PDB file of C-alpha atoms in Angstrom:
ATOM      1  CA  MET A   1     -22.636 -14.223   8.280  1.00 67.00           C
ATOM      2  CA  MET A   2     -19.312 -12.316   6.736  1.00 72.00           C
ATOM      3  CA  LYS A   3     -18.967  -9.939   9.019  1.00 77.00           C
ATOM      4  CA  LYS A   4     -18.767 -12.915  11.821  1.00 78.00           C
ATOM      5  CA  TRP A   5     -15.859 -14.288   9.681  1.00 81.00           C
ATOM      6  CA  LYS A   6     -14.115 -11.034   9.140  1.00 85.00           C
ATOM      7  CA  ARG A   7     -14.234 -10.834  12.847  1.00 86.00           C
ATOM      8  CA  TYR A   8     -12.630 -13.706  13.763  1.00 86.00           C
ATOM      9  CA  LEU A   9      -9.804 -13.706  11.039  1.00 88.00           C
ATOM     10  CA  VAL A  10      -8.934  -9.909  12.175  1.00 87.00           C
ATOM     11  CA  LEU A  11      -8.881 -11.964  15.554  1.00 88.00           C
ATOM     12  CA  TYR A  12      -6.858 -14.703  14.551  1.00 89.00           C
ATOM     13  CA  SER A  13      -4.720 -12.864  12.445  1.00 89.00           C
ATOM     14  CA  LYS A  14      -3.831 -10.429  15.609  1.00 87.00           C
ATOM     15  CA  TYR A  15      -3.554 -14.272  17.868  1.00 85.00           C
ATOM     16  CA  PHE A  16      -0.716 -15.403  15.201  1.00 86.00           C
ATOM     17  CA  SER A  17       0.954 -11.936  15.142  1.00 85.00           C
ATOM     18  CA  ASN A  18       1.913 -11.912  18.948  1.00 84.00           C
ATOM     19  CA  HIS A  19       2.857 -15.559  18.941  1.00 79.00           C
ATOM     20  CA  LEU A  20       5.262 -15.170  16.049  1.00 78.00           C
ATOM     21  CA  LYS A  21       6.711 -11.958  18.309  1.00 78.00           C
ATOM     22  CA  VAL A  22       7.029 -13.911  21.035  1.00 75.00           C
ATOM     23  CA  MET A  23       8.622 -16.440  18.829  1.00 76.00           C
ATOM     24  CA  MET A  24      11.256 -14.287  17.501  1.00 73.00           C
ATOM     25  CA  GLU A  25      12.278 -13.266  21.180  1.00 73.00           C
ATOM     26  CA  TYR A  26      13.475 -16.636  21.417  1.00 70.00           C
ATOM     27  CA  LYS A  27      14.956 -17.174  18.145  1.00 71.00           C
ATOM     28  CA  ALA A  28      17.441 -19.914  19.478  1.00 73.00           C
ATOM     29  CA  ASP A  29      14.077 -22.282  20.816  1.00 73.00           C
ATOM     30  CA  PHE A  30      12.520 -21.153  17.673  1.00 70.00           C
ATOM     31  CA  TYR A  31      15.215 -22.815  14.872  1.00 73.00           C
ATOM     32  CA  ILE A  32      16.014 -25.766  17.762  1.00 75.00           C
ATOM     33  CA  GLY A  33      12.361 -26.900  17.003  1.00 71.00           C
ATOM     34  CA  MET A  34      12.157 -26.538  13.681  1.00 73.00           C
ATOM     35  CA  PHE A  35      15.736 -28.489  12.898  1.00 74.00           C
ATOM     36  CA  SER A  36      14.391 -31.244  15.586  1.00 77.00           C
ATOM     37  CA  VAL A  37      11.723 -31.789  13.618  1.00 75.00           C
ATOM     38  CA  ALA A  38      13.043 -31.847  10.168  1.00 74.00           C
ATOM     39  CA  VAL A  39      15.683 -34.180  11.697  1.00 76.00           C
ATOM     40  CA  GLN A  40      13.011 -36.596  12.897  1.00 76.00           C
ATOM     41  CA  GLN A  41      11.236 -36.423   9.450  1.00 76.00           C
ATOM     42  CA  PHE A  42      14.740 -37.229   7.729  1.00 77.00           C
ATOM     43  CA  THR A  43      15.021 -40.183   9.620  1.00 81.00           C
ATOM     44  CA  SER A  44      12.210 -41.651   8.644  1.00 81.00           C
ATOM     45  CA  LEU A  45      13.203 -40.952   5.265  1.00 82.00           C
ATOM     46  CA  PHE A  46      16.231 -42.385   5.196  1.00 83.00           C
ATOM     47  CA  PHE A  47      15.037 -45.313   6.489  1.00 84.00           C
ATOM     48  CA  LEU A  48      12.846 -45.337   3.536  1.00 84.00           C
ATOM     49  CA  LYS A  49      15.939 -45.211   1.447  1.00 84.00           C
ATOM     50  CA  ILE A  50      17.913 -47.982   2.724  1.00 87.00           C
ATOM     51  CA  VAL A  51      14.390 -50.248   1.937  1.00 80.00           C
ATOM     52  CA  PHE A  52      14.922 -49.116  -1.871  1.00 86.00           C
ATOM     53  CA  ASN A  53      18.860 -49.808  -1.561  1.00 83.00           C
ATOM     54  CA  HIS A  54      17.259 -53.366  -1.809  1.00 81.00           C
ATOM     55  CA  ILE A  55      14.705 -53.043  -3.856  1.00 82.00           C
ATOM     56  CA  ASP A  56      13.387 -51.330  -7.125  1.00 82.00           C
ATOM     57  CA  VAL A  57       9.824 -50.793  -6.530  1.00 87.00           C
ATOM     58  CA  LEU A  58       7.656 -51.883  -3.364  1.00 86.00           C
ATOM     59  CA  LYS A  59       4.139 -53.760  -4.982  1.00 86.00           C
ATOM     60  CA  GLY A  60       4.277 -51.315  -8.162  1.00 86.00           C
ATOM     61  CA  TRP A  61       5.681 -48.269  -6.366  1.00 91.00           C
ATOM     62  CA  THR A  62       8.808 -46.276  -7.342  1.00 92.00           C
ATOM     63  CA  PHE A  63      10.816 -44.739  -4.406  1.00 93.00           C
ATOM     64  CA  TYR A  64       9.985 -40.913  -5.761  1.00 94.00           C
ATOM     65  CA  GLU A  65       6.083 -41.845  -6.254  1.00 94.00           C
ATOM     66  CA  ILE A  66       5.761 -43.442  -2.264  1.00 94.00           C
ATOM     67  CA  LEU A  67       8.381 -39.970  -1.911  1.00 95.00           C
ATOM     68  CA  PHE A  68       5.412 -37.461  -3.310  1.00 96.00           C
ATOM     69  CA  ILE A  69       3.151 -39.547  -0.751  1.00 95.00           C
ATOM     70  CA  TYR A  70       5.450 -38.789   1.894  1.00 95.00           C
ATOM     71  CA  ALA A  71       5.449 -34.760   0.651  1.00 95.00           C
ATOM     72  CA  ILE A  72       1.608 -34.490   0.812  1.00 96.00           C
ATOM     73  CA  ALA A  73       1.641 -36.302   4.422  1.00 95.00           C
ATOM     74  CA  PHE A  74       4.139 -33.808   5.453  1.00 94.00           C
ATOM     75  CA  LEU A  75       2.838 -30.584   4.113  1.00 96.00           C
ATOM     76  CA  GLY A  76      -0.898 -31.719   5.078  1.00 96.00           C
ATOM     77  CA  ARG A  77       0.431 -32.711   8.960  1.00 94.00           C
ATOM     78  CA  SER A  78       2.415 -29.282   8.943  1.00 94.00           C
ATOM     79  CA  ILE A  79      -1.121 -27.270   8.631  1.00 95.00           C
ATOM     80  CA  HIS A  80      -2.540 -29.200  11.710  1.00 95.00           C
ATOM     81  CA  HIS A  81       0.972 -28.757  13.134  1.00 92.00           C
ATOM     82  CA  ILE A  82       1.320 -25.145  12.920  1.00 93.00           C
ATOM     83  CA  PHE A  83      -2.346 -23.511  13.069  1.00 94.00           C
ATOM     84  CA  PHE A  84      -4.287 -26.760  15.270  1.00 95.00           C
ATOM     85  CA  ASP A  85      -1.754 -28.181  17.457  1.00 93.00           C
ATOM     86  CA  ASN A  86      -3.200 -26.844  20.858  1.00 94.00           C
ATOM     87  CA  LEU A  87      -6.158 -29.518  20.074  1.00 95.00           C
ATOM     88  CA  TRP A  88      -3.952 -31.925  22.117  1.00 94.00           C
ATOM     89  CA  THR A  89      -3.931 -29.828  25.466  1.00 93.00           C
ATOM     90  CA  LEU A  90      -7.719 -29.649  25.587  1.00 94.00           C
ATOM     91  CA  GLY A  91      -7.910 -32.117  28.540  1.00 92.00           C
ATOM     92  CA  TRP A  92      -5.268 -31.659  30.782  1.00 90.00           C
ATOM     93  CA  GLN A  93      -5.190 -27.675  30.128  1.00 91.00           C
ATOM     94  CA  TYR A  94      -8.688 -26.725  29.958  1.00 93.00           C
ATOM     95  CA  VAL A  95     -11.130 -29.479  31.226  1.00 91.00           C
ATOM     96  CA  ARG A  96      -9.052 -31.022  33.422  1.00 88.00           C
ATOM     97  CA  THR A  97      -7.836 -27.805  35.257  1.00 88.00           C
ATOM     98  CA  GLY A  98     -11.043 -25.271  34.777  1.00 86.00           C
ATOM     99  CA  ASN A  99      -9.776 -23.464  32.159  1.00 90.00           C
ATOM    100  CA  LEU A 100     -12.095 -24.026  29.853  1.00 92.00           C
ATOM    101  CA  ASP A 101     -14.207 -21.922  32.210  1.00 91.00           C
ATOM    102  CA  ARG A 102     -12.307 -18.695  31.274  1.00 90.00           C
ATOM    103  CA  LEU A 103     -13.365 -19.505  27.533  1.00 91.00           C
ATOM    104  CA  LEU A 104     -16.916 -19.870  27.801  1.00 90.00           C
ATOM    105  CA  LEU A 105     -17.304 -16.593  29.561  1.00 89.00           C
ATOM    106  CA  ARG A 106     -16.145 -14.929  26.297  1.00 87.00           C
ATOM    107  CA  PRO A 107     -18.824 -13.945  23.569  1.00 87.00           C
ATOM    108  CA  VAL A 108     -16.319 -15.491  21.278  1.00 90.00           C
ATOM    109  CA  ASN A 109     -16.266 -19.399  20.081  1.00 93.00           C
ATOM    110  CA  PRO A 110     -14.581 -21.670  22.690  1.00 94.00           C
ATOM    111  CA  LEU A 111     -12.852 -24.087  19.890  1.00 96.00           C
ATOM    112  CA  PHE A 112     -11.488 -20.740  17.963  1.00 95.00           C
ATOM    113  CA  GLN A 113     -10.039 -19.660  21.511  1.00 94.00           C
ATOM    114  CA  VAL A 114      -8.528 -22.894  22.066  1.00 95.00           C
ATOM    115  CA  ILE A 115      -7.272 -23.083  18.502  1.00 95.00           C
ATOM    116  CA  SER A 116      -5.968 -19.335  18.898  1.00 94.00           C
ATOM    117  CA  GLU A 117      -4.168 -19.365  21.901  1.00 90.00           C
ATOM    118  CA  ARG A 118      -1.075 -21.346  20.468  1.00 88.00           C
ATOM    119  CA  VAL A 119       0.873 -21.006  17.385  1.00 88.00           C
ATOM    120  CA  GLN A 120       3.529 -24.209  17.173  1.00 87.00           C
ATOM    121  CA  GLN A 121       7.059 -23.871  15.777  1.00 82.00           C
ATOM    122  CA  ASP A 122       7.801 -27.368  15.094  1.00 82.00           C
ATOM    123  CA  GLY A 123       5.386 -26.872  12.443  1.00 87.00           C
ATOM    124  CA  PHE A 124       7.450 -24.752  10.335  1.00 87.00           C
ATOM    125  CA  GLY A 125      10.088 -27.431  10.038  1.00 85.00           C
ATOM    126  CA  GLN A 126       7.793 -30.021   8.631  1.00 89.00           C
ATOM    127  CA  LEU A 127       6.057 -27.249   6.454  1.00 91.00           C
ATOM    128  CA  LEU A 128      10.147 -26.728   5.120  1.00 89.00           C
ATOM    129  CA  ILE A 129      10.706 -30.461   4.715  1.00 91.00           C
ATOM    130  CA  GLY A 130       7.276 -31.025   3.135  1.00 93.00           C
ATOM    131  CA  LEU A 131       8.568 -28.564   0.407  1.00 94.00           C
ATOM    132  CA  VAL A 132      11.975 -29.824  -0.225  1.00 92.00           C
ATOM    133  CA  VAL A 133      10.723 -33.302  -0.294  1.00 94.00           C
ATOM    134  CA  LEU A 134       7.885 -32.824  -2.650  1.00 95.00           C
ATOM    135  CA  PHE A 135      10.277 -30.858  -5.211  1.00 95.00           C
ATOM    136  CA  THR A 136      12.872 -33.791  -5.044  1.00 94.00           C
ATOM    137  CA  ALA A 137       9.625 -36.036  -5.520  1.00 95.00           C
ATOM    138  CA  THR A 138       8.318 -34.582  -8.707  1.00 95.00           C
ATOM    139  CA  THR A 139      11.989 -33.694 -10.470  1.00 94.00           C
ATOM    140  CA  HIS A 140      12.091 -37.132 -11.156  1.00 93.00           C
ATOM    141  CA  LEU A 141       8.533 -37.857 -11.659  1.00 93.00           C
ATOM    142  CA  ASP A 142       6.640 -37.767 -14.846  1.00 89.00           C
ATOM    143  CA  ILE A 143       4.063 -35.662 -14.010  1.00 89.00           C
ATOM    144  CA  THR A 144       2.414 -33.097 -16.892  1.00 87.00           C
ATOM    145  CA  TRP A 145       1.910 -29.326 -14.565  1.00 91.00           C
ATOM    146  CA  SER A 146      -0.235 -27.012 -15.545  1.00 94.00           C
ATOM    147  CA  ILE A 147      -1.829 -24.558 -13.394  1.00 96.00           C
ATOM    148  CA  GLY A 148      -4.737 -26.760 -12.900  1.00 95.00           C
ATOM    149  CA  SER A 149      -2.618 -29.547 -11.194  1.00 94.00           C
ATOM    150  CA  VAL A 150      -1.020 -27.334  -9.363  1.00 96.00           C
ATOM    151  CA  LEU A 151      -4.412 -25.606  -8.083  1.00 97.00           C
ATOM    152  CA  LEU A 152      -5.092 -29.243  -7.406  1.00 96.00           C
ATOM    153  CA  LEU A 153      -1.847 -29.965  -5.749  1.00 97.00           C
ATOM    154  CA  ALA A 154      -2.527 -27.402  -3.476  1.00 97.00           C
ATOM    155  CA  LEU A 155      -6.301 -28.069  -2.935  1.00 97.00           C
ATOM    156  CA  VAL A 156      -5.896 -31.959  -1.740  1.00 97.00           C
ATOM    157  CA  ILE A 157      -2.912 -30.806   0.797  1.00 97.00           C
ATOM    158  CA  ILE A 158      -5.037 -28.108   2.085  1.00 97.00           C
ATOM    159  CA  SER A 159      -8.062 -30.666   2.530  1.00 98.00           C
ATOM    160  CA  SER A 160      -5.422 -33.617   3.894  1.00 97.00           C
ATOM    161  CA  GLY A 161      -4.594 -30.660   6.488  1.00 97.00           C
ATOM    162  CA  PHE A 162      -8.021 -30.306   7.938  1.00 97.00           C
ATOM    163  CA  ILE A 163      -8.905 -34.249   8.162  1.00 98.00           C
ATOM    164  CA  PHE A 164      -5.808 -34.250  10.113  1.00 97.00           C
ATOM    165  CA  VAL A 165      -7.463 -31.902  12.147  1.00 98.00           C
ATOM    166  CA  ALA A 166     -10.846 -33.173  12.059  1.00 98.00           C
ATOM    167  CA  ILE A 167     -10.041 -36.602  13.589  1.00 97.00           C
ATOM    168  CA  ASN A 168      -7.636 -35.013  16.423  1.00 97.00           C
ATOM    169  CA  LEU A 169     -10.960 -32.396  17.341  1.00 97.00           C
ATOM    170  CA  PHE A 170     -13.110 -35.559  17.123  1.00 97.00           C
ATOM    171  CA  PHE A 171     -10.918 -37.703  19.266  1.00 96.00           C
ATOM    172  CA  ILE A 172      -9.979 -34.973  21.496  1.00 96.00           C
ATOM    173  CA  SER A 173     -13.766 -33.857  22.246  1.00 96.00           C
ATOM    174  CA  PHE A 174     -13.787 -37.257  24.347  1.00 95.00           C
ATOM    175  CA  SER A 175     -12.507 -35.135  27.052  1.00 94.00           C
ATOM    176  CA  PHE A 176     -15.644 -33.665  27.918  1.00 93.00           C
ATOM    177  CA  TRP A 177     -16.614 -36.929  29.306  1.00 92.00           C
ATOM    178  CA  MET A 178     -13.103 -38.868  30.299  1.00 88.00           C
ATOM    179  CA  VAL A 179     -11.642 -35.659  31.442  1.00 83.00           C
ATOM    180  CA  ASP A 180      -8.403 -36.367  29.579  1.00 85.00           C
ATOM    181  CA  SER A 181      -8.277 -38.494  25.754  1.00 89.00           C
ATOM    182  CA  LEU A 182      -4.846 -37.723  24.646  1.00 89.00           C
ATOM    183  CA  PRO A 183      -3.830 -41.190  25.153  1.00 90.00           C
ATOM    184  CA  ILE A 184      -6.533 -41.983  23.054  1.00 92.00           C
ATOM    185  CA  VAL A 185      -5.639 -39.796  20.471  1.00 93.00           C
ATOM    186  CA  ALA A 186      -1.805 -40.190  20.646  1.00 92.00           C
ATOM    187  CA  SER A 187      -3.058 -44.095  19.940  1.00 93.00           C
ATOM    188  CA  VAL A 188      -5.401 -43.008  16.810  1.00 95.00           C
ATOM    189  CA  PHE A 189      -2.593 -40.597  15.194  1.00 93.00           C
ATOM    190  CA  GLN A 190       0.082 -43.547  14.847  1.00 92.00           C
ATOM    191  CA  LEU A 191      -2.566 -44.468  12.499  1.00 93.00           C
ATOM    192  CA  SER A 192      -1.332 -41.547  10.261  1.00 93.00           C
ATOM    193  CA  ASP A 193       1.644 -43.755   9.527  1.00 90.00           C
ATOM    194  CA  PHE A 194       0.056 -46.189   7.603  1.00 92.00           C
ATOM    195  CA  ALA A 195      -1.382 -43.373   5.049  1.00 91.00           C
ATOM    196  CA  ARG A 196       2.482 -42.506   4.261  1.00 91.00           C
ATOM    197  CA  TYR A 197       3.020 -45.937   2.391  1.00 91.00           C
ATOM    198  CA  PRO A 198       0.785 -47.472  -0.864  1.00 91.00           C
ATOM    199  CA  LEU A 199      -2.502 -48.892   0.651  1.00 92.00           C
ATOM    200  CA  THR A 200      -2.426 -51.509  -1.897  1.00 89.00           C
ATOM    201  CA  ILE A 201       0.720 -52.891   0.489  1.00 92.00           C
ATOM    202  CA  TYR A 202      -1.957 -53.694   3.557  1.00 93.00           C
ATOM    203  CA  PRO A 203      -4.666 -55.946   4.257  1.00 93.00           C
ATOM    204  CA  LYS A 204      -7.944 -55.183   3.404  1.00 93.00           C
ATOM    205  CA  VAL A 205      -8.962 -54.592   7.329  1.00 95.00           C
ATOM    206  CA  ILE A 206      -6.180 -51.781   7.344  1.00 93.00           C
ATOM    207  CA  THR A 207      -7.033 -49.826   3.704  1.00 94.00           C
ATOM    208  CA  TYR A 208     -10.604 -50.165   5.086  1.00 95.00           C
ATOM    209  CA  LEU A 209     -10.112 -48.523   8.176  1.00 95.00           C
ATOM    210  CA  ILE A 210      -7.983 -46.107   7.522  1.00 95.00           C
ATOM    211  CA  THR A 211      -9.713 -45.047   4.119  1.00 95.00           C
ATOM    212  CA  TRP A 212     -13.623 -45.249   5.359  1.00 95.00           C
ATOM    213  CA  LEU A 213     -13.790 -45.040   9.459  1.00 95.00           C
ATOM    214  CA  ILE A 214     -10.285 -42.832  10.246  1.00 97.00           C
ATOM    215  CA  PRO A 215     -10.057 -41.298   6.963  1.00 97.00           C
ATOM    216  CA  TYR A 216      -6.178 -41.080   6.698  1.00 97.00           C
ATOM    217  CA  GLY A 217      -5.789 -42.903   3.456  1.00 96.00           C
ATOM    218  CA  PHE A 218      -6.890 -39.055   2.052  1.00 97.00           C
ATOM    219  CA  THR A 219      -3.929 -37.493   4.142  1.00 97.00           C
ATOM    220  CA  ALA A 220      -1.463 -38.790   2.064  1.00 96.00           C
ATOM    221  CA  PHE A 221      -2.330 -41.396  -0.180  1.00 95.00           C
ATOM    222  CA  TYR A 222      -5.460 -40.853  -2.216  1.00 96.00           C
ATOM    223  CA  PRO A 223      -4.078 -37.296  -2.952  1.00 95.00           C
ATOM    224  CA  ALA A 224      -1.118 -38.617  -4.367  1.00 94.00           C
ATOM    225  CA  ALA A 225      -2.481 -41.122  -6.608  1.00 91.00           C
ATOM    226  CA  LEU A 226      -4.701 -38.544  -8.293  1.00 92.00           C
ATOM    227  CA  PHE A 227      -1.657 -37.376 -10.312  1.00 93.00           C
ATOM    228  CA  PHE A 228      -0.707 -41.091 -11.033  1.00 89.00           C
ATOM    229  CA  GLU A 229      -4.009 -41.960 -12.777  1.00 77.00           C
ATOM    230  CA  GLN A 230      -2.330 -45.333 -14.141  1.00 72.00           C
ATOM    231  CA  LYS A 231      -1.920 -46.813 -10.665  1.00 78.00           C
ATOM    232  CA  GLY A 232      -6.190 -46.856 -10.579  1.00 83.00           C
ATOM    233  CA  TYR A 233      -7.132 -44.892  -7.405  1.00 89.00           C
ATOM    234  CA  ALA A 234      -7.749 -41.336  -8.903  1.00 87.00           C
ATOM    235  CA  LEU A 235     -11.330 -41.356  -8.702  1.00 89.00           C
ATOM    236  CA  THR A 236     -10.847 -42.118  -5.353  1.00 93.00           C
ATOM    237  CA  GLY A 237      -8.656 -39.168  -4.508  1.00 94.00           C
ATOM    238  CA  PHE A 238     -11.030 -36.875  -6.272  1.00 94.00           C
ATOM    239  CA  LEU A 239     -12.893 -37.293  -2.909  1.00 96.00           C
ATOM    240  CA  THR A 240     -10.653 -36.174  -0.927  1.00 97.00           C
ATOM    241  CA  PRO A 241     -12.352 -32.599  -0.493  1.00 97.00           C
ATOM    242  CA  LEU A 242     -15.456 -34.006   0.167  1.00 97.00           C
ATOM    243  CA  ILE A 243     -13.920 -36.560   2.752  1.00 98.00           C
ATOM    244  CA  ALA A 244     -12.216 -33.122   4.624  1.00 98.00           C
ATOM    245  CA  ILE A 245     -15.845 -31.134   4.764  1.00 98.00           C
ATOM    246  CA  LEU A 246     -17.320 -34.569   6.114  1.00 98.00           C
ATOM    247  CA  SER A 247     -15.004 -34.987   8.439  1.00 98.00           C
ATOM    248  CA  MET A 248     -14.786 -31.818   9.890  1.00 98.00           C
ATOM    249  CA  VAL A 249     -18.827 -31.012  10.155  1.00 98.00           C
ATOM    250  CA  ILE A 250     -18.900 -34.548  11.870  1.00 98.00           C
ATOM    251  CA  ALA A 251     -15.840 -33.782  14.290  1.00 98.00           C
ATOM    252  CA  TYR A 252     -17.843 -30.132  14.955  1.00 97.00           C
ATOM    253  CA  LYS A 253     -20.925 -31.554  15.595  1.00 97.00           C
ATOM    254  CA  PHE A 254     -19.488 -33.914  18.116  1.00 97.00           C
ATOM    255  CA  TRP A 255     -17.306 -31.541  19.666  1.00 97.00           C
ATOM    256  CA  GLN A 256     -20.583 -29.394  19.952  1.00 96.00           C
ATOM    257  CA  LYS A 257     -22.293 -32.289  22.165  1.00 96.00           C
ATOM    258  CA  GLY A 258     -19.215 -32.687  24.382  1.00 95.00           C
ATOM    259  CA  LEU A 259     -19.474 -28.912  25.130  1.00 94.00           C
ATOM    260  CA  LYS A 260     -22.437 -28.998  26.080  1.00 92.00           C
ATOM    261  CA  SER A 261     -21.888 -32.042  28.538  1.00 90.00           C
ATOM    262  CA  PHE A 262     -19.250 -30.668  30.130  1.00 87.00           C
ATOM    263  CA  VAL A 263     -19.598 -29.854  33.597  1.00 80.00           C
ATOM    264  CA  SER A 264     -17.470 -27.393  35.359  1.00 72.00           C
ATOM    265  CA  THR A 265     -15.007 -28.527  37.709  1.00 61.00           C
ATOM    266  CA  GLY A 266     -16.247 -26.247  40.522  1.00 53.00           C
ATOM    267  CA  SER A 267     -20.188 -27.934  39.617  1.00 49.00           C
TER     268      SER A 267
END
């Protein structure tokens, strides 16, 4: 098992370094991609600031507390955006064209190959903005930082990223039956925007939906609540790594089920 993991790590490092070399050949495209994502994220923060120019708190949450939630959402999303963005293309680039057959002929996990065949440079812009927003928010919040709390923050951000991956993997796997499930994935992904705000502002049905059915709540709100114990959601926030593992297991099992049902375009 360890040899297998080591082999995949070596393979991915080679894929990743090659992608970076290609991106650096076109530096203008690289920086334009980063800049466009940065502008997009700043736009959402701009409108958030406009709202708080007219109110002091939103259902008991201050501007910088919500900014902290945003930061975790940005950073978690950047993990998916940089390393796993190729999942979006499964239907139209692999299943519909028969390109998946090429991957199935190789002695390497096909999901690993799909993931490895693309590094999305736009995600680096999202990562940078996430770090800036995180720094800005934490300097205005009364959070006591220690080695333990920093490690906890890193853990929940990584967990947030893998929840994004798990949800996308699960719904994109419908492509094995319907050729291209991108419209479904895009629709489901819109729900992630709800998790950038305190879930206490939504009706219970929406809170339940994005907590226990499609767990986007664990990509931002609940992890952030770990650092605001007085808000009453810290215990739920501790479930974030467990939800990430469980989501990945379910998504990967569903991927395997879909892969077994895959019929080549030449059949």
